[in-house]
Amino acid sequence: MDVTTPAGGSPANAPWLIVGLGNPGPEYAANRHNVGFMVVDLLAGRIGGKFKRAGKAQAQVVEGRIGAPGPANRRVILAKPMSFMNLSGGPVNALRDFYKVPLANVLAIHDELDIDYGVLRLKLGGGDNGHNGLKSMTKAMGPDYHRVRFGIGRPPGRMQVADFVLKDFSSAERKELDYFVDRAADAVEALVTEGLERAQSTYNS
């Protein structure tokens, strides 16, 4: 596979690294904390790819393209770090170096406690808001990467945050989960092909 960037590569023609944050293993697959994995799995299906181990990087990747043929078509690397959430930064930074991806072309998809369930917020840069996956990425690369924040809401009652994010979506939430994951995948595609501002105007509901 071609893993080089054209000479003089810039954000306009450099590849995008789209990272779904989550924890590896079947016991975590349906957790709220793994919604990033769910979104990149759907994106991989859309481009007809299957995740494979990424050389020495502790991650699985799919390479492909997003967008209609023409100027908006973008080469993308979909990635799932296999290091567990709290150590996501190392594998992501290794992939960024390998594929020659500018930091502004890195996009993290992650669960967000401070947003209602299913609501999306797209942004560039910012803090980690206590999210350990973002904290690890920012420590490894700095904060100036894109984020698609997928709202999961706050835990009910006195449930601890750690317990809440590592539980599966509730039966009521699962009724709408496919729709929300599909919409998040649409938002990722829009951000990559149309730019942040246009994607925000559509998906920052």
Coordinates of N, CA and C in Angstrom, one line a residue:
M1 N 0.8 -1.2 0.0 CA 0.0 0.0 0.0 C 0.9 1.3 0.0
D2 N 0.4 2.3 -0.6 CA 1.1 3.6 -0.6 C 1.0 4.2 0.7
V3 N 2.1 4.5 1.4 CA 2.0 5.1 2.7 C 2.8 6.5 2.6
T4 N 3.0 7.0 1.5 CA 3.8 8.2 1.4 C 2.8 9.4 1.1
T5 N 3.4 10.6 1.4 CA 2.6 11.8 1.2 C 3.2 12.5 0.0
P6 N 2.5 13.1 -0.9 CA 3.0 13.8 -2.0 C 4.0 14.9 -1.5
A7 N 5.0 15.2 -2.4 CA 6.0 16.2 -2.0 C 5.3 17.5 -1.7
G8 N 5.8 18.2 -0.7 CA 5.1 19.4 -0.3 C 3.8 19.3 0.3
G9 N 3.5 18.1 0.9 CA 2.2 17.8 1.4 C 1.7 18.9 2.4
S10 N 0.4 19.1 2.3 CA -0.2 20.1 3.2 C -1.5 19.6 3.7
P11 N -2.2 20.3 4.6 CA -3.5 19.8 5.0 C -4.5 19.6 3.9
A12 N -4.2 20.2 2.7 CA -5.2 20.1 1.6 C -5.0 18.7 0.9
N13 N -3.8 18.2 0.9 CA -3.6 17.0 0.2 C -2.9 15.9 1.0
A14 N -2.6 16.2 2.3 CA -2.1 15.1 3.2 C -3.2 14.2 3.6
P15 N -2.9 13.0 4.1 CA -4.0 12.1 4.5 C -4.5 12.6 5.9
W16 N -5.7 12.1 6.2 CA -6.3 12.3 7.5 C -6.1 11.0 8.3
L17 N -5.8 11.2 9.6 CA -5.8 10.0 10.6 C -7.0 10.2 11.5
I18 N -8.0 9.3 11.3 CA -9.3 9.3 12.0 C -9.2 8.2 13.1
V19 N -9.2 8.6 14.3 CA -8.9 7.7 15.5 C -10.2 7.6 16.3
G20 N -10.7 6.3 16.4 CA -11.7 6.0 17.3 C -11.1 5.6 18.6
L21 N -11.5 6.2 19.7 CA -11.0 5.9 21.0 C -11.9 4.8 21.7
G22 N -11.2 3.9 22.3 CA -11.9 2.8 23.0 C -10.9 1.9 23.7
N23 N -11.4 0.8 24.2 CA -10.6 -0.3 24.8 C -10.7 -1.5 24.0
P24 N -9.6 -2.2 23.8 CA -9.6 -3.5 23.0 C -10.2 -4.6 23.8
G25 N -10.8 -5.6 23.1 CA -11.4 -6.8 23.8 C -12.9 -6.8 23.8
P26 N -13.4 -8.0 23.6 CA -14.9 -8.2 23.5 C -15.6 -7.7 24.8
E27 N -15.0 -7.8 25.9 CA -15.7 -7.4 27.2 C -16.0 -5.8 27.2
Y28 N -15.3 -5.1 26.4 CA -15.5 -3.6 26.3 C -16.3 -3.2 25.1
A29 N -16.5 -4.1 24.2 CA -17.0 -3.7 22.9 C -18.2 -2.8 22.9
A30 N -19.2 -3.1 23.8 CA -20.4 -2.3 23.8 C -20.5 -1.3 24.8
N31 N -19.4 -1.0 25.5 CA -19.3 0.1 26.5 C -19.5 1.5 25.9
R32 N -20.0 2.4 26.8 CA -20.2 3.8 26.3 C -18.8 4.3 26.0
H33 N -17.7 3.9 26.7 CA -16.4 4.4 26.4 C -15.9 4.0 25.0
N34 N -16.5 3.1 24.4 CA -16.1 2.5 23.1 C -16.8 3.0 21.9
V35 N -17.6 4.1 22.1 CA -18.4 4.6 21.0 C -17.5 5.1 19.8
G36 N -16.2 5.5 20.1 CA -15.3 5.9 19.1 C -15.0 4.7 18.2
F37 N -14.8 3.5 18.8 CA -14.5 2.3 18.0 C -15.8 2.0 17.1
M38 N -16.9 2.2 17.7 CA -18.2 1.9 16.9 C -18.3 2.8 15.7
V39 N -17.9 4.0 15.8 CA -18.0 4.9 14.6 C -16.9 4.6 13.6
V40 N -15.7 4.3 14.0 CA -14.7 4.0 12.9 C -15.0 2.6 12.3
D41 N -15.6 1.7 13.1 CA -16.0 0.4 12.5 C -17.0 0.6 11.4
L42 N -18.0 1.5 11.6 CA -19.0 1.9 10.6 C -18.3 2.5 9.4
L43 N -17.4 3.5 9.6 CA -16.7 4.1 8.5 C -15.9 3.1 7.7
A44 N -15.3 2.1 8.4 CA -14.5 1.1 7.6 C -15.5 0.3 6.7
G45 N -16.6 0.0 7.2 CA -17.6 -0.7 6.4 C -18.0 0.1 5.2
R46 N -18.2 1.4 5.4 CA -18.6 2.3 4.3 C -17.5 2.3 3.2
I47 N -16.2 2.2 3.5 CA -15.2 2.3 2.5 C -14.7 0.9 2.1
G48 N -15.4 -0.1 2.6 CA -15.1 -1.5 2.2 C -13.8 -2.1 2.7
G49 N -13.4 -1.6 3.9 CA -12.1 -2.1 4.5 C -12.3 -2.9 5.7
K50 N -11.2 -3.7 6.1 CA -11.2 -4.4 7.3 C -10.0 -4.1 8.1
F51 N -10.1 -3.9 9.4 CA -9.0 -3.5 10.2 C -7.9 -4.6 10.3
K52 N -6.7 -4.1 10.2 CA -5.5 -5.0 10.2 C -4.5 -4.3 11.2
R53 N -3.6 -5.2 11.7 CA -2.6 -4.7 12.6 C -1.7 -3.7 11.8
A54 N -1.3 -2.6 12.4 CA -0.5 -1.6 11.8 C 1.0 -1.7 12.1
G55 N 1.7 -2.7 11.5 CA 3.1 -2.8 11.6 C 3.5 -2.9 13.1
K56 N 4.4 -2.0 13.4 CA 4.9 -1.9 14.8 C 4.0 -1.1 15.7
A57 N 3.2 -0.3 15.2 CA 2.3 0.5 16.0 C 1.3 -0.3 16.7
Q58 N 1.0 0.0 17.9 CA 0.0 -0.8 18.7 C -1.4 -0.3 18.4
A59 N -1.8 -0.7 17.2 CA -3.1 -0.2 16.6 C -3.5 -1.0 15.5
Q60 N -4.8 -0.9 15.2 CA -5.4 -1.5 13.9 C -5.8 -0.4 13.0
V61 N -5.6 -0.6 11.7 CA -5.9 0.5 10.8 C -6.6 -0.1 9.5
V62 N -7.3 0.8 8.9 CA -7.9 0.6 7.5 C -7.5 1.8 6.7
E63 N -7.0 1.6 5.5 CA -6.7 2.7 4.6 C -7.7 2.8 3.5
G64 N -8.1 4.0 3.1 CA -9.1 4.2 2.0 C -9.3 5.6 1.7
R65 N -10.4 5.9 1.1 CA -10.7 7.3 0.7 C -12.1 7.6 1.1
I66 N -12.4 8.9 1.4 CA -13.7 9.4 1.8 C -14.0 10.6 0.8
G67 N -15.2 10.6 0.4 CA -15.7 11.7 -0.4 C -15.9 11.4 -1.9
A68 N -16.7 12.1 -2.6 CA -16.9 11.9 -4.0 C -15.6 12.2 -4.8
P69 N -15.4 11.6 -5.9 CA -14.3 11.9 -6.8 C -14.2 13.4 -7.0
G70 N -12.9 13.9 -7.0 CA -12.8 15.3 -7.2 C -12.0 15.9 -6.1
P71 N -12.0 17.3 -6.0 CA -11.1 18.0 -5.0 C -11.4 17.6 -3.6
A72 N -12.7 17.3 -3.3 CA -13.0 17.0 -1.9 C -12.6 15.6 -1.4
N73 N -12.2 14.7 -2.4 CA -11.9 13.3 -2.0 C -10.6 13.3 -1.1
R74 N -10.7 12.6 -0.1 CA -9.5 12.6 0.9 C -9.1 11.2 1.2
R75 N -7.8 11.0 1.2 CA -7.2 9.8 1.7 C -7.2 9.7 3.2
V76 N -7.7 8.6 3.8 CA -7.9 8.5 5.2 C -7.2 7.2 5.7
I77 N -6.8 7.3 7.0 CA -6.4 6.1 7.7 C -7.3 6.1 8.9
L78 N -8.1 5.1 9.0 CA -9.0 4.8 10.2 C -8.2 4.0 11.2
A79 N -8.2 4.4 12.4 CA -7.4 3.7 13.4 C -8.1 3.4 14.7
K80 N -7.8 2.3 15.3 CA -8.2 1.9 16.7 C -7.0 1.6 17.5
P81 N -6.6 2.4 18.4 CA -5.5 2.1 19.3 C -5.8 0.8 20.1
M82 N -4.8 -0.1 20.2 CA -5.0 -1.3 20.9 C -4.2 -1.3 22.3
S83 N -4.0 -0.1 22.8 CA -3.2 0.0 24.0 C -4.0 0.2 25.2
F84 N -5.3 0.2 25.2 CA -6.2 0.7 26.2 C -6.2 2.2 26.2
M85 N -7.4 2.7 26.6 CA -7.7 4.1 26.4 C -6.7 5.0 27.0
N86 N -6.2 4.7 28.2 CA -5.3 5.7 28.9 C -4.0 5.8 28.3
L87 N -3.6 4.9 27.3 CA -2.3 5.0 26.6 C -2.5 5.2 25.1
S88 N -3.6 5.8 24.7 CA -3.8 6.0 23.3 C -2.8 6.9 22.6
G89 N -2.2 7.8 23.3 CA -1.3 8.8 22.6 C -0.2 8.2 21.9
G90 N 0.5 7.2 22.5 CA 1.7 6.5 21.9 C 1.4 5.9 20.5
P91 N 0.4 5.0 20.4 CA 0.0 4.5 19.1 C -0.4 5.5 18.1
V92 N -1.2 6.5 18.5 CA -1.7 7.5 17.6 C -0.5 8.3 17.0
N93 N 0.4 8.7 17.9 CA 1.5 9.5 17.5 C 2.4 8.7 16.5
A94 N 2.6 7.4 16.8 CA 3.4 6.5 15.9 C 2.7 6.4 14.5
L95 N 1.4 6.3 14.5 CA 0.7 6.3 13.2 C 0.9 7.6 12.5
R96 N 0.8 8.7 13.2 CA 0.9 10.0 12.6 C 2.3 10.2 12.0
D97 N 3.3 9.8 12.7 CA 4.7 9.8 12.1 C 4.8 9.0 10.9
F98 N 4.3 7.7 10.9 CA 4.4 6.8 9.8 C 3.7 7.3 8.6
Y99 N 2.5 7.8 8.7 CA 1.7 8.2 7.6 C 2.0 9.7 7.2
K100 N 2.8 10.4 7.9 CA 3.1 11.8 7.7 C 1.9 12.6 7.7
V101 N 1.1 12.5 8.8 CA -0.1 13.3 8.9 C 0.1 14.5 9.8
P102 N -0.2 15.7 9.2 CA -0.2 16.9 10.1 C -1.1 16.8 11.3
L103 N -0.7 17.5 12.4 CA -1.6 17.4 13.6 C -3.0 17.8 13.3
A104 N -3.1 18.9 12.5 CA -4.5 19.4 12.1 C -5.3 18.4 11.3
N105 N -4.7 17.3 10.8 CA -5.4 16.3 10.1 C -5.6 15.1 10.9
V106 N -5.4 15.2 12.2 CA -5.8 14.1 13.2 C -7.2 14.4 13.7
L107 N -8.0 13.4 13.7 CA -9.4 13.5 14.2 C -9.7 12.4 15.2
A108 N -10.0 12.8 16.5 CA -10.4 11.8 17.5 C -11.9 11.8 17.7
I109 N -12.4 10.6 17.7 CA -13.9 10.4 18.0 C -14.0 9.8 19.4
H110 N -14.7 10.4 20.3 CA -14.7 10.0 21.7 C -16.0 10.2 22.4
D111 N -16.3 9.5 23.4 CA -17.4 9.8 24.3 C -17.2 11.0 25.1
E112 N -18.4 11.7 25.4 CA -18.3 13.0 26.1 C -19.4 13.0 27.2
L113 N -19.0 13.1 28.4 CA -19.9 13.1 29.5 C -20.8 14.4 29.6
D114 N -20.2 15.5 29.2 CA -20.9 16.8 29.5 C -21.9 17.2 28.3
I115 N -22.2 16.2 27.5 CA -23.2 16.4 26.4 C -24.2 15.4 26.5
D116 N -25.5 15.7 26.2 CA -26.6 14.8 26.3 C -26.4 13.6 25.3
Y117 N -27.0 12.5 25.7 CA -26.8 11.3 24.9 C -27.2 11.5 23.4
G118 N -26.3 11.2 22.5 CA -26.5 11.2 21.1 C -26.2 12.6 20.4
V119 N -26.0 13.6 21.2 CA -25.7 14.9 20.7 C -24.2 15.0 20.3
L120 N -23.9 15.6 19.2 CA -22.5 15.7 18.7 C -22.0 17.2 18.8
R121 N -20.7 17.3 19.1 CA -20.0 18.6 19.0 C -18.7 18.4 18.3
L122 N -18.5 19.1 17.3 CA -17.2 19.1 16.5 C -16.4 20.3 16.8
K123 N -15.1 20.0 17.0 CA -14.2 21.2 17.4 C -12.8 20.9 17.0
L124 N -12.0 21.9 17.1 CA -10.5 21.8 16.9 C -9.8 22.3 18.1
G125 N -9.0 21.4 18.7 CA -8.2 21.8 19.9 C -9.1 21.8 21.1
G126 N -8.5 22.3 22.2 CA -9.2 22.4 23.5 C -8.6 21.5 24.5
G127 N -9.2 21.4 25.7 CA -8.8 20.6 26.8 C -9.3 19.2 26.6
D128 N -9.0 18.4 27.6 CA -9.4 17.0 27.6 C -10.6 16.7 28.4
N129 N -11.0 17.7 29.3 CA -12.3 17.5 30.1 C -12.3 16.2 30.9
G130 N -11.1 15.8 31.3 CA -11.0 14.6 32.2 C -11.0 13.3 31.4
H131 N -11.0 13.4 30.1 CA -11.1 12.1 29.2 C -9.6 11.6 29.1
N132 N -9.4 10.4 29.6 CA -8.0 9.9 29.6 C -7.4 9.6 28.2
G133 N -8.3 9.2 27.3 CA -7.8 9.0 25.9 C -7.3 10.3 25.3
L134 N -8.1 11.4 25.5 CA -7.6 12.7 25.0 C -6.4 13.2 25.7
K135 N -6.4 13.0 27.0 CA -5.3 13.4 27.8 C -4.0 12.8 27.3
S136 N -4.0 11.5 27.0 CA -2.8 10.8 26.5 C -2.4 11.3 25.1
M137 N -3.4 11.5 24.2 CA -3.1 12.1 22.9 C -2.5 13.4 23.0
T138 N -3.1 14.3 23.9 CA -2.5 15.7 24.0 C -1.1 15.6 24.6
K139 N -0.9 14.8 25.5 CA 0.5 14.6 26.1 C 1.5 14.2 25.0
A140 N 1.1 13.4 24.1 CA 2.0 12.9 23.0 C 2.1 13.8 21.9
M141 N 1.1 14.7 21.6 CA 1.2 15.4 20.3 C 0.8 16.9 20.5
G142 N 0.3 17.3 21.6 CA -0.3 18.6 21.7 C -1.7 18.6 21.5
P143 N -2.5 19.7 21.8 CA -3.9 19.7 21.7 C -4.6 20.0 20.4
D144 N -3.8 20.4 19.4 CA -4.4 21.0 18.2 C -4.8 20.0 17.2
Y145 N -5.7 19.1 17.6 CA -6.2 18.1 16.6 C -7.8 18.2 16.7
H146 N -8.4 17.7 15.7 CA -9.9 17.8 15.6 C -10.5 16.7 16.6
R147 N -11.7 17.0 17.0 CA -12.5 16.1 17.8 C -13.9 16.0 17.4
V148 N -14.5 14.8 17.3 CA -15.9 14.6 17.2 C -16.4 14.0 18.6
R149 N -17.1 14.9 19.3 CA -17.5 14.5 20.7 C -18.9 13.9 20.6
F150 N -19.0 12.7 21.1 CA -20.3 12.0 21.1 C -20.9 12.0 22.5
G151 N -22.0 12.6 22.7 CA -22.5 12.8 24.0 C -23.0 11.5 24.6
I152 N -22.7 11.2 25.8 CA -23.2 10.0 26.5 C -23.9 10.4 27.8
G153 N -23.9 11.7 28.1 CA -24.6 12.2 29.3 C -23.8 11.8 30.6
R154 N -24.4 12.3 31.7 CA -23.8 12.0 33.0 C -24.3 10.8 33.7
P155 N -23.6 10.1 34.6 CA -24.1 8.9 35.2 C -25.3 9.3 36.1
P156 N -26.2 8.4 36.3 CA -27.4 8.6 37.1 C -27.0 8.5 38.6
G157 N -27.8 9.2 39.4 CA -27.6 9.1 40.8 C -26.2 9.3 41.3
R158 N -25.7 8.3 42.1 CA -24.3 8.5 42.7 C -23.3 7.5 42.0
M159 N -23.7 7.0 40.8 CA -22.8 6.1 40.1 C -21.5 6.9 39.8
Q160 N -20.4 6.2 39.9 CA -19.1 6.8 39.6 C -18.9 6.9 38.1
V161 N -18.2 7.9 37.7 CA -18.0 8.1 36.2 C -17.3 6.9 35.6
A162 N -16.3 6.4 36.3 CA -15.5 5.2 35.7 C -16.4 4.0 35.5
D163 N -17.4 3.8 36.4 CA -18.3 2.7 36.3 C -19.3 2.9 35.1
F164 N -19.7 4.2 35.0 CA -20.7 4.5 34.0 C -20.1 4.4 32.6
V165 N -18.9 4.9 32.3 CA -18.4 4.8 31.0 C -18.0 3.4 30.6
L166 N -17.7 2.5 31.6 CA -17.3 1.1 31.3 C -18.5 0.2 31.4
K167 N -19.7 0.7 31.4 CA -20.9 -0.1 31.2 C -21.5 0.0 29.8
D168 N -22.2 -1.0 29.4 CA -22.8 -0.9 28.1 C -23.9 0.1 28.0
F169 N -24.2 0.6 26.9 CA -25.4 1.5 26.7 C -26.6 0.8 27.2
S170 N -27.5 1.5 27.8 CA -28.8 0.9 28.4 C -29.7 0.4 27.2
S171 N -30.6 -0.4 27.6 CA -31.6 -0.9 26.5 C -32.3 0.2 25.8
A172 N -32.7 1.3 26.6 CA -33.3 2.4 26.0 C -32.4 3.1 25.0
E173 N -31.2 3.3 25.4 CA -30.2 4.0 24.6 C -29.9 3.2 23.3
R174 N -29.8 1.9 23.4 CA -29.5 1.0 22.3 C -30.5 1.1 21.2
K175 N -31.8 1.5 21.5 CA -32.8 1.7 20.5 C -32.4 2.8 19.5
E176 N -31.6 3.8 19.9 CA -31.2 4.8 19.0 C -29.8 4.8 18.7
L177 N -29.0 3.9 19.3 CA -27.6 3.9 19.1 C -27.1 3.9 17.7
D178 N -27.7 3.0 16.9 CA -27.3 2.8 15.5 C -27.4 4.1 14.7
Y179 N -28.6 4.8 15.0 CA -28.8 6.1 14.3 C -27.8 7.1 14.7
F180 N -27.5 7.2 16.0 CA -26.5 8.2 16.4 C -25.1 7.9 15.9
V181 N -24.7 6.6 15.9 CA -23.4 6.2 15.4 C -23.3 6.6 13.9
D182 N -24.4 6.3 13.2 CA -24.4 6.6 11.8 C -24.3 8.1 11.5
R183 N -25.0 8.9 12.4 CA -24.9 10.3 12.2 C -23.5 10.8 12.6
A184 N -22.8 10.2 13.6 CA -21.4 10.6 13.9 C -20.5 10.3 12.8
A185 N -20.7 9.2 12.1 CA -19.9 8.8 10.9 C -20.1 9.8 9.8
D186 N -21.4 10.3 9.6 CA -21.6 11.3 8.6 C -20.9 12.6 9.0
A187 N -20.9 12.9 10.3 CA -20.2 14.1 10.7 C -18.7 14.1 10.4
V188 N -18.1 12.9 10.7 CA -16.7 12.7 10.4 C -16.4 13.0 8.9
E189 N -17.2 12.3 8.0 CA -17.0 12.5 6.6 C -17.2 14.0 6.2
A190 N -18.2 14.7 6.8 CA -18.4 16.1 6.4 C -17.2 16.9 6.9
L191 N -16.7 16.7 8.1 CA -15.5 17.4 8.6 C -14.3 17.3 7.6
V192 N -14.1 16.1 7.2 CA -12.9 15.8 6.4 C -13.0 16.3 5.0
T193 N -14.2 16.3 4.4 CA -14.4 16.7 3.0 C -14.9 18.1 2.8
E194 N -15.6 18.7 3.8 CA -16.1 20.0 3.7 C -15.5 21.0 4.6
G195 N -14.7 20.6 5.6 CA -14.1 21.5 6.6 C -14.9 21.6 7.8
L196 N -14.3 22.1 8.9 CA -14.9 22.1 10.2 C -16.1 23.0 10.3
E197 N -16.0 24.2 9.8 CA -17.1 25.2 9.9 C -18.4 24.7 9.3
R198 N -18.3 24.2 8.1 CA -19.6 23.6 7.4 C -20.1 22.4 8.2
A199 N -19.2 21.6 8.6 CA -19.6 20.4 9.4 C -20.3 20.8 10.7
Q200 N -19.7 21.8 11.4 CA -20.3 22.3 12.6 C -21.7 22.8 12.4
S201 N -21.9 23.5 11.3 CA -23.2 24.2 11.1 C -24.3 23.1 10.9
T202 N -23.9 21.9 10.4 CA -24.8 20.8 10.2 C -25.0 20.0 11.4
Y203 N -23.9 19.6 12.1 CA -24.0 18.6 13.1 C -23.9 19.1 14.6
N204 N -23.5 20.3 14.8 CA -23.4 20.8 16.2 C -24.8 21.2 16.6
S205 N -25.7 20.3 16.7 CA -27.1 20.5 17.0 C -27.3 20.9 18.4

